[in-house]
mmCIF file of C-alpha atoms in Angstrom:
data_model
loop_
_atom_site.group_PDB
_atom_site.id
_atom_site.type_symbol
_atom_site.label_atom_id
_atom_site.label_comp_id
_atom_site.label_asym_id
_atom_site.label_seq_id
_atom_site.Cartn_x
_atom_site.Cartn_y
_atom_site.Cartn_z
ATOM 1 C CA UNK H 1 69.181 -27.415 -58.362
ATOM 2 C CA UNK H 2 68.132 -29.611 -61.403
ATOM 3 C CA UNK H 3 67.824 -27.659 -65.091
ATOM 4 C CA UNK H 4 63.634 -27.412 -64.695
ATOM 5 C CA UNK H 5 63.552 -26.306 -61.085
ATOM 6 C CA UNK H 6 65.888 -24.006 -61.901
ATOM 7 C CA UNK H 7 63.737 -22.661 -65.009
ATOM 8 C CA UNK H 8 60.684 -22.556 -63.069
ATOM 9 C CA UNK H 9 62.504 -20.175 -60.128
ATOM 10 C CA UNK H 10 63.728 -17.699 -63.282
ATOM 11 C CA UNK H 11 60.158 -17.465 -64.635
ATOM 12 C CA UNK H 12 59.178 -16.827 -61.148
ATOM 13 C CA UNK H 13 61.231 -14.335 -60.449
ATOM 14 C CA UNK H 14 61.036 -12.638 -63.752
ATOM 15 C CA UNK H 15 57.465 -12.638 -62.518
ATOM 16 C CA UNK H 16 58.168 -10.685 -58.993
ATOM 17 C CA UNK H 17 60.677 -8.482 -60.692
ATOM 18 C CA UNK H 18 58.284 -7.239 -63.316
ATOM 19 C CA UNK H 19 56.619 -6.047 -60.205
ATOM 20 C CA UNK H 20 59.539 -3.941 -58.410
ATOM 21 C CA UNK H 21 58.816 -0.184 -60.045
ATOM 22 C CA UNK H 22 55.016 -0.601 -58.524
ATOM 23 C CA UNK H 23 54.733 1.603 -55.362
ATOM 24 C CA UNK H 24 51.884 0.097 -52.782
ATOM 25 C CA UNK H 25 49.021 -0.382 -53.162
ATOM 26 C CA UNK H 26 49.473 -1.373 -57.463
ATOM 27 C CA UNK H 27 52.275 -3.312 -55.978
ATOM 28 C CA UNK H 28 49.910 -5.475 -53.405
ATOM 29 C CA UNK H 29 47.417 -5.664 -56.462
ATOM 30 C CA UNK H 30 50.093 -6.928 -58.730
ATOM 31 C CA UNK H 31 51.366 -9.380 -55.901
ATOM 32 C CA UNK H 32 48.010 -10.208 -55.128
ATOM 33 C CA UNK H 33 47.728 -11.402 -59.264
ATOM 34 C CA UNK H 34 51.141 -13.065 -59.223
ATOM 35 C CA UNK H 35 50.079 -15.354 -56.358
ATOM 36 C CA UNK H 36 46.659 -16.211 -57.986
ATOM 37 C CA UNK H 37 48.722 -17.651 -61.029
ATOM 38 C CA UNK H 38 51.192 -19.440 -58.727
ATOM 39 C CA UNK H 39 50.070 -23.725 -58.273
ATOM 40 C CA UNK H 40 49.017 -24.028 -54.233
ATOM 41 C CA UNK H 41 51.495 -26.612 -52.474
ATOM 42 C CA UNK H 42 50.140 -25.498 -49.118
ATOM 43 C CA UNK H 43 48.377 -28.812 -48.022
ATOM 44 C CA UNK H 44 50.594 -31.878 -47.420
ATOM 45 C CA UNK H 45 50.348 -34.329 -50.188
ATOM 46 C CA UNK H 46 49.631 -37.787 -50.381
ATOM 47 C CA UNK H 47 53.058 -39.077 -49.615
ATOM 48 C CA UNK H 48 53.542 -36.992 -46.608
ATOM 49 C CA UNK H 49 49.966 -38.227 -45.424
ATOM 50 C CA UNK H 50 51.137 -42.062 -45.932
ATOM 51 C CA UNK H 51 53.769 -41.357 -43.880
ATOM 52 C CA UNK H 52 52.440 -39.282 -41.155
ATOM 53 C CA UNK H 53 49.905 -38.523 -39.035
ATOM 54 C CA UNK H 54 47.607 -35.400 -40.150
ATOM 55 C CA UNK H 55 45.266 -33.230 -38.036
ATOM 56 C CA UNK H 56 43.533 -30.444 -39.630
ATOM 57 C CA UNK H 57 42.962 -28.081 -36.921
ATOM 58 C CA UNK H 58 41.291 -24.620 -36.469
ATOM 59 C CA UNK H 59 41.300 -21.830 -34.583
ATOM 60 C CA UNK H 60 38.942 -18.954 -35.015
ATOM 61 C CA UNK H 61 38.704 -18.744 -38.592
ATOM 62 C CA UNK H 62 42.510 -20.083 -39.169
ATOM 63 C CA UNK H 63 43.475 -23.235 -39.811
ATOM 64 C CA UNK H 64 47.131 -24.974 -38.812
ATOM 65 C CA UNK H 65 48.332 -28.898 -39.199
ATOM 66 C CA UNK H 66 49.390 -31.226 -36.907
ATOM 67 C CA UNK H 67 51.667 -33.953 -38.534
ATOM 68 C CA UNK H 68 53.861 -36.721 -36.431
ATOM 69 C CA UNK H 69 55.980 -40.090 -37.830
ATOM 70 C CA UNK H 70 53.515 -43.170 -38.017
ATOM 71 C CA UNK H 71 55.864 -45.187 -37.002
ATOM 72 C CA UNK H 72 58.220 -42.738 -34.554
ATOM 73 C CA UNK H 73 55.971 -40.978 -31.599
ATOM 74 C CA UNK H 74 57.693 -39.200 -28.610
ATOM 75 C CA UNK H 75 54.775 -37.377 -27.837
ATOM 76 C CA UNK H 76 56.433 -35.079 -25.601
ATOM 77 C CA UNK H 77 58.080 -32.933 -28.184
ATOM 78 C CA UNK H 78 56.519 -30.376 -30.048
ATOM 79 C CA UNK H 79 57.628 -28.546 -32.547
ATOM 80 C CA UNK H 80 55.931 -24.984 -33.805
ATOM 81 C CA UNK H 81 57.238 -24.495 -37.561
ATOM 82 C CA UNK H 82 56.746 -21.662 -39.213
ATOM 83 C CA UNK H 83 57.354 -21.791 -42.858
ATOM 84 C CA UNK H 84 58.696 -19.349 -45.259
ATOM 85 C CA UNK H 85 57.997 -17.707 -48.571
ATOM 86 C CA UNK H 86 58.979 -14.054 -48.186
ATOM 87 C CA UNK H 87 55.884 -13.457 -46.422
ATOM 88 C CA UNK H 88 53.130 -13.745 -49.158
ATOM 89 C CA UNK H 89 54.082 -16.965 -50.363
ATOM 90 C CA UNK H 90 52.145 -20.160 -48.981
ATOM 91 C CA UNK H 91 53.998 -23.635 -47.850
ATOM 92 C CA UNK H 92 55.612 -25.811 -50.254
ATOM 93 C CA UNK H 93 56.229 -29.606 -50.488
ATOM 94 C CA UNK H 94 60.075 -28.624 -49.816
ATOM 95 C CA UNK H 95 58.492 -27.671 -46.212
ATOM 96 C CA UNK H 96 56.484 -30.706 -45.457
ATOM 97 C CA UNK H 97 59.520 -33.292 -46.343
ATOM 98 C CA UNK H 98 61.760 -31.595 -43.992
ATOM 99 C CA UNK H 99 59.346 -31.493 -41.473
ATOM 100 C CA UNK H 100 59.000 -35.315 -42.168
ATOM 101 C CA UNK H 101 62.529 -36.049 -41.857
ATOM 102 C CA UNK H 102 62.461 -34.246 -38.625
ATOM 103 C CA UNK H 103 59.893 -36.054 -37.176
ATOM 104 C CA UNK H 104 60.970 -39.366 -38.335
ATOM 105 C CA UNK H 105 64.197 -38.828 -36.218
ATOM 106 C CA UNK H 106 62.616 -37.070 -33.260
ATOM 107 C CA UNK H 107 59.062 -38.681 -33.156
ATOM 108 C CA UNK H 108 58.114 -35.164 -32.527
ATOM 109 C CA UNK H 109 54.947 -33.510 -33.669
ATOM 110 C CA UNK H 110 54.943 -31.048 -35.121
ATOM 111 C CA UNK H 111 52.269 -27.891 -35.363
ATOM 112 C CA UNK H 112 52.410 -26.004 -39.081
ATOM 113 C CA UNK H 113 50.122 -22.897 -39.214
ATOM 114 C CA UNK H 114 48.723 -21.718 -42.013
ATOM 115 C CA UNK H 115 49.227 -17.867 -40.648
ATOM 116 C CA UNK H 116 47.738 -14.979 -42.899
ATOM 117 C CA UNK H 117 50.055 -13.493 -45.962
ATOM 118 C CA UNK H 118 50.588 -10.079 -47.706
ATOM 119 C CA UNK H 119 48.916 -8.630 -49.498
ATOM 120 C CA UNK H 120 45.482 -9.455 -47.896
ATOM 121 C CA UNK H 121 46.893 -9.318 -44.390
ATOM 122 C CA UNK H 122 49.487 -7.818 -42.616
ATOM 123 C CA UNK H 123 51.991 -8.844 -39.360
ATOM 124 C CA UNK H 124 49.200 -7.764 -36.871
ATOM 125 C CA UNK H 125 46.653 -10.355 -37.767
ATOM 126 C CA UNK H 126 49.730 -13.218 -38.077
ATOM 127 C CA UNK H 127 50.809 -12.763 -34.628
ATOM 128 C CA UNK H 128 47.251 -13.075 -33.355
ATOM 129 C CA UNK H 129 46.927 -15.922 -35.178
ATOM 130 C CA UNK H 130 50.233 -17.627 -33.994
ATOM 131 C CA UNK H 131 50.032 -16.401 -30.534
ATOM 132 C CA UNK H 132 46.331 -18.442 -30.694
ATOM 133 C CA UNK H 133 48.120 -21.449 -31.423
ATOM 134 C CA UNK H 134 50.814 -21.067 -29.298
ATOM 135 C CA UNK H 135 48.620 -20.392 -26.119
ATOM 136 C CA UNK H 136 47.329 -23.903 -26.811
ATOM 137 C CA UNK H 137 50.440 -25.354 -27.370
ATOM 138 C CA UNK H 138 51.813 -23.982 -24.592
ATOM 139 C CA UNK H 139 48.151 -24.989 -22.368
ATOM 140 C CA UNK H 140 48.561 -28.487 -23.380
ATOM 141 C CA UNK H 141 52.322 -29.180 -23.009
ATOM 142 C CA UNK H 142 55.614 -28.534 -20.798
ATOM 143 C CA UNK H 143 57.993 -25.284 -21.876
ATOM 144 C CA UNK H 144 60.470 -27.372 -21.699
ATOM 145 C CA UNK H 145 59.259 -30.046 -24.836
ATOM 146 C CA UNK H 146 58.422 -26.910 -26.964
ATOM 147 C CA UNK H 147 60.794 -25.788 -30.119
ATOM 148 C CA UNK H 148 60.192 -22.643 -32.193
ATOM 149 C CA UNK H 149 61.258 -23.012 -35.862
ATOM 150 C CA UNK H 150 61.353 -20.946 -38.968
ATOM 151 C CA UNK H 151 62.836 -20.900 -41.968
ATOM 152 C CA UNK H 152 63.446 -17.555 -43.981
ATOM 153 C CA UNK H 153 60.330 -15.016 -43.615
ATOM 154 C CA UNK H 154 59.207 -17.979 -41.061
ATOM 155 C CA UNK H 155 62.533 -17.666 -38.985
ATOM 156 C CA UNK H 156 61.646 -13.973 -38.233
ATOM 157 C CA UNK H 157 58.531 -14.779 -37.191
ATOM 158 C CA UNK H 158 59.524 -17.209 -34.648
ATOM 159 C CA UNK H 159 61.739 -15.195 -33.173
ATOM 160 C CA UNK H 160 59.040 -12.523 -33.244
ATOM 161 C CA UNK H 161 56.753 -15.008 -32.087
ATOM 162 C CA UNK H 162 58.876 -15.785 -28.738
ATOM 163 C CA UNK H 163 59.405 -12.240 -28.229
ATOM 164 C CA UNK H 164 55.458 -11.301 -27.942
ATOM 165 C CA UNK H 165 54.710 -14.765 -25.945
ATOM 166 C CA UNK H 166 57.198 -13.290 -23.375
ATOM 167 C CA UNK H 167 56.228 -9.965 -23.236
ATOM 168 C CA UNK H 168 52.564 -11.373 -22.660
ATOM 169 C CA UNK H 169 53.823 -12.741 -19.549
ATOM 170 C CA UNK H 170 53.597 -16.382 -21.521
ATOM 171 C CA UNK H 171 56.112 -19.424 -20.930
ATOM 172 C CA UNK H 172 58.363 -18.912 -23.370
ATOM 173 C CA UNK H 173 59.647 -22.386 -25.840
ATOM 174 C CA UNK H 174 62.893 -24.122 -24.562
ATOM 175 C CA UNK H 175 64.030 -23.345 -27.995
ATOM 176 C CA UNK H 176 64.691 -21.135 -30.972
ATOM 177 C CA UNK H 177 65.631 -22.292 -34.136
ATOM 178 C CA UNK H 178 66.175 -20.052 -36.885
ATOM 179 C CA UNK H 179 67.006 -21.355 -40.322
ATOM 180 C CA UNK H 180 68.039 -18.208 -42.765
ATOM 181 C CA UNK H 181 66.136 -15.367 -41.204
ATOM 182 C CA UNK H 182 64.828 -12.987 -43.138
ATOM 183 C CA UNK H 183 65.459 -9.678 -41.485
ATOM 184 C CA UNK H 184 65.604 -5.523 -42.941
ATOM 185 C CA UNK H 185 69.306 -5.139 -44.006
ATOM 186 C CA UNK H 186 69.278 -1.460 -43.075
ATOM 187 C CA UNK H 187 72.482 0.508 -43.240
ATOM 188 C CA UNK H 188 75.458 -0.643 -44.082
ATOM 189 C CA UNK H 189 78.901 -0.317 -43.844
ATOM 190 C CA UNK H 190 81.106 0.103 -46.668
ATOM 191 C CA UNK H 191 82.691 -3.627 -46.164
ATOM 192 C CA UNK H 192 79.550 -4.960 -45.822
ATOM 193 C CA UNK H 193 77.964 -3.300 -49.092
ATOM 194 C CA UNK H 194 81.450 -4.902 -50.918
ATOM 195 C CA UNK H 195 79.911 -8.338 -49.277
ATOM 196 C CA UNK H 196 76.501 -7.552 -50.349
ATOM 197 C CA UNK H 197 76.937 -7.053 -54.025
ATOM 198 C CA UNK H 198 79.053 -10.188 -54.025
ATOM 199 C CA UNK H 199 76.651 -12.384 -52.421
ATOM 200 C CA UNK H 200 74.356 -10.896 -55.326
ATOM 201 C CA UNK H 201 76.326 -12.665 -57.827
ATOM 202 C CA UNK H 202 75.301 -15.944 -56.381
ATOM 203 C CA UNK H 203 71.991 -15.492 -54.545
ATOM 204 C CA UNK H 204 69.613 -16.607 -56.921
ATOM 205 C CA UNK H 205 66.844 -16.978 -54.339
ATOM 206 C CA UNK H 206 65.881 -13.626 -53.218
ATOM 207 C CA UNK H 207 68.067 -11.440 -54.692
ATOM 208 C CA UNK H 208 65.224 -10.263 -57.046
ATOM 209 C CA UNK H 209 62.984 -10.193 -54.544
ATOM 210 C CA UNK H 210 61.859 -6.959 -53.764
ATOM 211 C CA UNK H 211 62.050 -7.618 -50.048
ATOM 212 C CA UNK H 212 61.343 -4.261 -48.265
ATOM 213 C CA UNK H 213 58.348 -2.959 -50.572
ATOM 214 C CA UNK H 214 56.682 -6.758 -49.118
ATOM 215 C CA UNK H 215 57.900 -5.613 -45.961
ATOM 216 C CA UNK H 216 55.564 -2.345 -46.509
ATOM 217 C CA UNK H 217 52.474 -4.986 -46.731
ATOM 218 C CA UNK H 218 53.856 -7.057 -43.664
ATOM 219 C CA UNK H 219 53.871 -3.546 -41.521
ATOM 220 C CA UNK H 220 50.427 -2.346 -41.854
ATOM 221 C CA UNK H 221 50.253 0.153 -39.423
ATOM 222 C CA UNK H 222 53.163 -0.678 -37.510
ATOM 223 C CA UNK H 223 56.349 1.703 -37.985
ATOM 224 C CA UNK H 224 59.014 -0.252 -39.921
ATOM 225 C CA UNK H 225 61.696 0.138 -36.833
ATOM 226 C CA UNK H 226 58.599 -1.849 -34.332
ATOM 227 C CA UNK H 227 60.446 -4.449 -33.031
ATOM 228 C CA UNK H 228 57.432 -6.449 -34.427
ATOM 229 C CA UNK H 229 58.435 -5.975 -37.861
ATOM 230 C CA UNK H 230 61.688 -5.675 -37.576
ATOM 231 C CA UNK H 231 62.991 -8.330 -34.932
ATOM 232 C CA UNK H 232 66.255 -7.211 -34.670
ATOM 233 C CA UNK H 233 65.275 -4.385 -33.080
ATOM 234 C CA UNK H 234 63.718 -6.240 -30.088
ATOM 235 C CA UNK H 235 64.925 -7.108 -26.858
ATOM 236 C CA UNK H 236 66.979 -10.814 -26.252
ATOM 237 C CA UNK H 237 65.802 -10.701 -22.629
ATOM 238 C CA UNK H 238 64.100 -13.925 -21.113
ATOM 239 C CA UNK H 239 64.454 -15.823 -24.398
ATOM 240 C CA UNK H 240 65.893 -19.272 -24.585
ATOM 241 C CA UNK H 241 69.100 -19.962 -26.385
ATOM 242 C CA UNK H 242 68.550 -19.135 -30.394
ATOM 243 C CA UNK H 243 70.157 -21.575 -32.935
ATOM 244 C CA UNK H 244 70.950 -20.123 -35.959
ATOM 245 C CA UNK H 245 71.879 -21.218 -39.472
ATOM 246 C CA UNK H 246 72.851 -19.211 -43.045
ATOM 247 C CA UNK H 247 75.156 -19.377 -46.106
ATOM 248 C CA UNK H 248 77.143 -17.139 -47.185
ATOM 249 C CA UNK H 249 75.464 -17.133 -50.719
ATOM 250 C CA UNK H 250 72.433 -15.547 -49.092
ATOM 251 C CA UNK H 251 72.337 -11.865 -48.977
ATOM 252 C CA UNK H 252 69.944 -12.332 -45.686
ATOM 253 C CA UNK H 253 73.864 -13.190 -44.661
ATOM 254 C CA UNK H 254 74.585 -9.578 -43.802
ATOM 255 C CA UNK H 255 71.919 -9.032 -41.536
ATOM 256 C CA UNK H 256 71.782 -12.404 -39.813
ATOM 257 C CA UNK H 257 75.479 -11.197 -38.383
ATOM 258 C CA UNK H 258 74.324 -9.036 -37.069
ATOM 259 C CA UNK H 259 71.998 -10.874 -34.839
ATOM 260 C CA UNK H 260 74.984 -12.809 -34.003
ATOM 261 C CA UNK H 261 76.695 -9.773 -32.797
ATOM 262 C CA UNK H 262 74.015 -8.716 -30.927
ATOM 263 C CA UNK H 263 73.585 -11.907 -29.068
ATOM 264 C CA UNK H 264 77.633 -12.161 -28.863
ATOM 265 C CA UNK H 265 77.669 -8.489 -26.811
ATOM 266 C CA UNK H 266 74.500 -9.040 -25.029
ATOM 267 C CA UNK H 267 75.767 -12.292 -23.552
ATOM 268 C CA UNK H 268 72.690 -14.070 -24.541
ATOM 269 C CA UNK H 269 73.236 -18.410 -25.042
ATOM 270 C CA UNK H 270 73.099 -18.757 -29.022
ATOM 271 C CA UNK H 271 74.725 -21.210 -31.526
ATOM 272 C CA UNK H 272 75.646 -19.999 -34.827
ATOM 273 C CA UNK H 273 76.650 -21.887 -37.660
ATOM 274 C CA UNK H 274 77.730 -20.206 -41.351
ATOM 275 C CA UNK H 275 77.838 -22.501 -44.360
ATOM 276 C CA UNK H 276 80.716 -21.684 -46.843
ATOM 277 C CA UNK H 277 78.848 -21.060 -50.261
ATOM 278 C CA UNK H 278 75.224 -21.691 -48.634
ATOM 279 C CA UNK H 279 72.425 -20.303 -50.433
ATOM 280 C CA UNK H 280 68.945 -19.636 -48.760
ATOM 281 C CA UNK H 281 66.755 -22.216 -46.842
ATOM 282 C CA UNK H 282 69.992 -24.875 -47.895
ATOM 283 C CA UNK H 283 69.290 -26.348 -44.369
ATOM 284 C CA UNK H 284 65.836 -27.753 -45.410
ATOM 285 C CA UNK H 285 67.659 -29.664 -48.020
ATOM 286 C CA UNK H 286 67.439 -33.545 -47.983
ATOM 287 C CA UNK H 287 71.443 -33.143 -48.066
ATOM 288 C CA UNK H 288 71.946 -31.254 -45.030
ATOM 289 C CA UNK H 289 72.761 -33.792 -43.155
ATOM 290 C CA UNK H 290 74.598 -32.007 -40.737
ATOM 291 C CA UNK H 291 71.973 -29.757 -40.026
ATOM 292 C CA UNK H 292 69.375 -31.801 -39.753
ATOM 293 C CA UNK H 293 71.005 -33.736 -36.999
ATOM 294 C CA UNK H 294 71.767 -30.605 -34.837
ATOM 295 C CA UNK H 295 68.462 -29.217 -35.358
ATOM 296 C CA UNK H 296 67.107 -32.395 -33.699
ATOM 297 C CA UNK H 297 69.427 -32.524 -30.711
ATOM 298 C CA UNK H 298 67.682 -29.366 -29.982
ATOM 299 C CA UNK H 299 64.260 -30.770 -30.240
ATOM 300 C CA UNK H 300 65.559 -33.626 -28.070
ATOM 301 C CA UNK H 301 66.270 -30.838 -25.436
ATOM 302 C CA UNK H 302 70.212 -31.602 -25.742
#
């Protein structure tokens, strides 16, 4: 990360942590004013639209993008993404270029919601929204062509996401991808609290985020142990095989394992891979190379 980046992410969170003592709702008010003084990224800009294809689409009063290669179309792959930003932050640019680089390789399109964000909505009225678009997805194209993807807050709502479509009785994706969940970290053990407060030392991400009183927002009225909310909690059955990436300079780190050991004793198909010294969202970096090239084999249905 270059010097100004890097100053712009400690203002930030200086920003967020000024905000951490608040107890809801002067804590949604004082998110509410942090985001109005944050610069919007959310629509793609001009070199993403030279380079792609863009739809502006809408569905009840939502909107979402679709976005495919101009020069790379395999119009039978589709890709859901679901972006992060600890679920009241909207898309950046760091979003649309790795959705660019996907689809260059792929010649996949691609289908980016814009779903609704604490503090003026809540998890209830995001899964409407997604399930929406994912009812037409899945209308319109073959199970089998279709990839879930999220990165951080997004990654948990994917595999959210694929966990309501099935229990509505709808074809589920062939695919999961989830790149550095986002999930509760709950109780601990005392080897993993050791872990924890070392990963602190180098998580400069969302270390200072204060994670669970955003998770309050994201709740509403659901209880904070709803599988909804809190997708580690839910059930693996019927779900397609769930790749998984984080670094172990990510405190989301802790839970993610456990995931893994949850899809390890439930016997459910998963790939996980752990990056040595990988901090948050690394994947969508224009140097994961590695990454980037198994993520596509999975769009590619390999």
């Amino acid at each position: 990360m270059n010097i100004i980046k890097r100053r712009l992410l400690n203002h930030f969170i200086k920003d967020i942590h000024s905000l951490k003592d608040l107890e809801n709702p002067d804590f949604g008010e004082g998110l509410k004013r942090l985001k109005n003084k944050i610069k919007k990224f959310s629509t793609p800009k001009e070199e993403i639209k030279q380079q792609m294809d863009v739809e502006l689409c809408k569905i009840n009063e939502y909107i979402y993008y679709k976005v495919q290669d101009k020069n790379n179309k395999n119009n039978s792959k589709k890709v859901l993404y679901i972006h992060g930003g600890a679920f009241f932050l909207e898309a950046i640019d760091k979003h649309w270029k790795f959705c660019l680089r996907l689809s260059k390789v792929t010649g996949c399109e691609i289908i980016f919601p814009f779903y609704p964000l604490v503090p003026e909505s809540n998890s209830e009225n995001s899964h409407n929204m997604l399930l929406s678009v994912y009812k037409e997805l899945i209308s319109n194209n073959k199970p089998e062509d279709i990839t879930i993807m999220g990165d951080s807050a997004g990654g948990t709502i994917a595999l959210t996401l694929s966990m309501l479509a099935r229990d509505k009785g709808l074809p589920v994706p062939n695919e999961i991808v989830l790149i550095t969940p986002v999930f509760s970290i709950g109780k601990i053990d005392e080897e993993e609290n050791k872990r924890l407060e070392e990963i602190k030392k180098h998580d400069y991400y969302i270390n200072e985020f204060p994670i669970e009183k955003i998770k309050e927002l994201w709740c509403g009225n659901l209880d904070v142990n709803d599988y909804r909310v809190n997708a580690l909690n839910g059930s693996l059955k019927g779900l397609p095989r769930i790749t998984i990436f984080s670094g172990t300079y990510d405190i989301m780190n802790i839970p993610t394992r456990k995931l893994v050991s949850k899809l390890k004793k439930e016997g459910h198909p998963y790939y996980y891979e752990e990056k040595e010294g990988g901090v948050h969202i690394y994947v969508v970096s224009k140097n994961s190379k590695k990454e980037l090239e198994l993520i596509v084999s999975r769009v590619m249905g390999e």
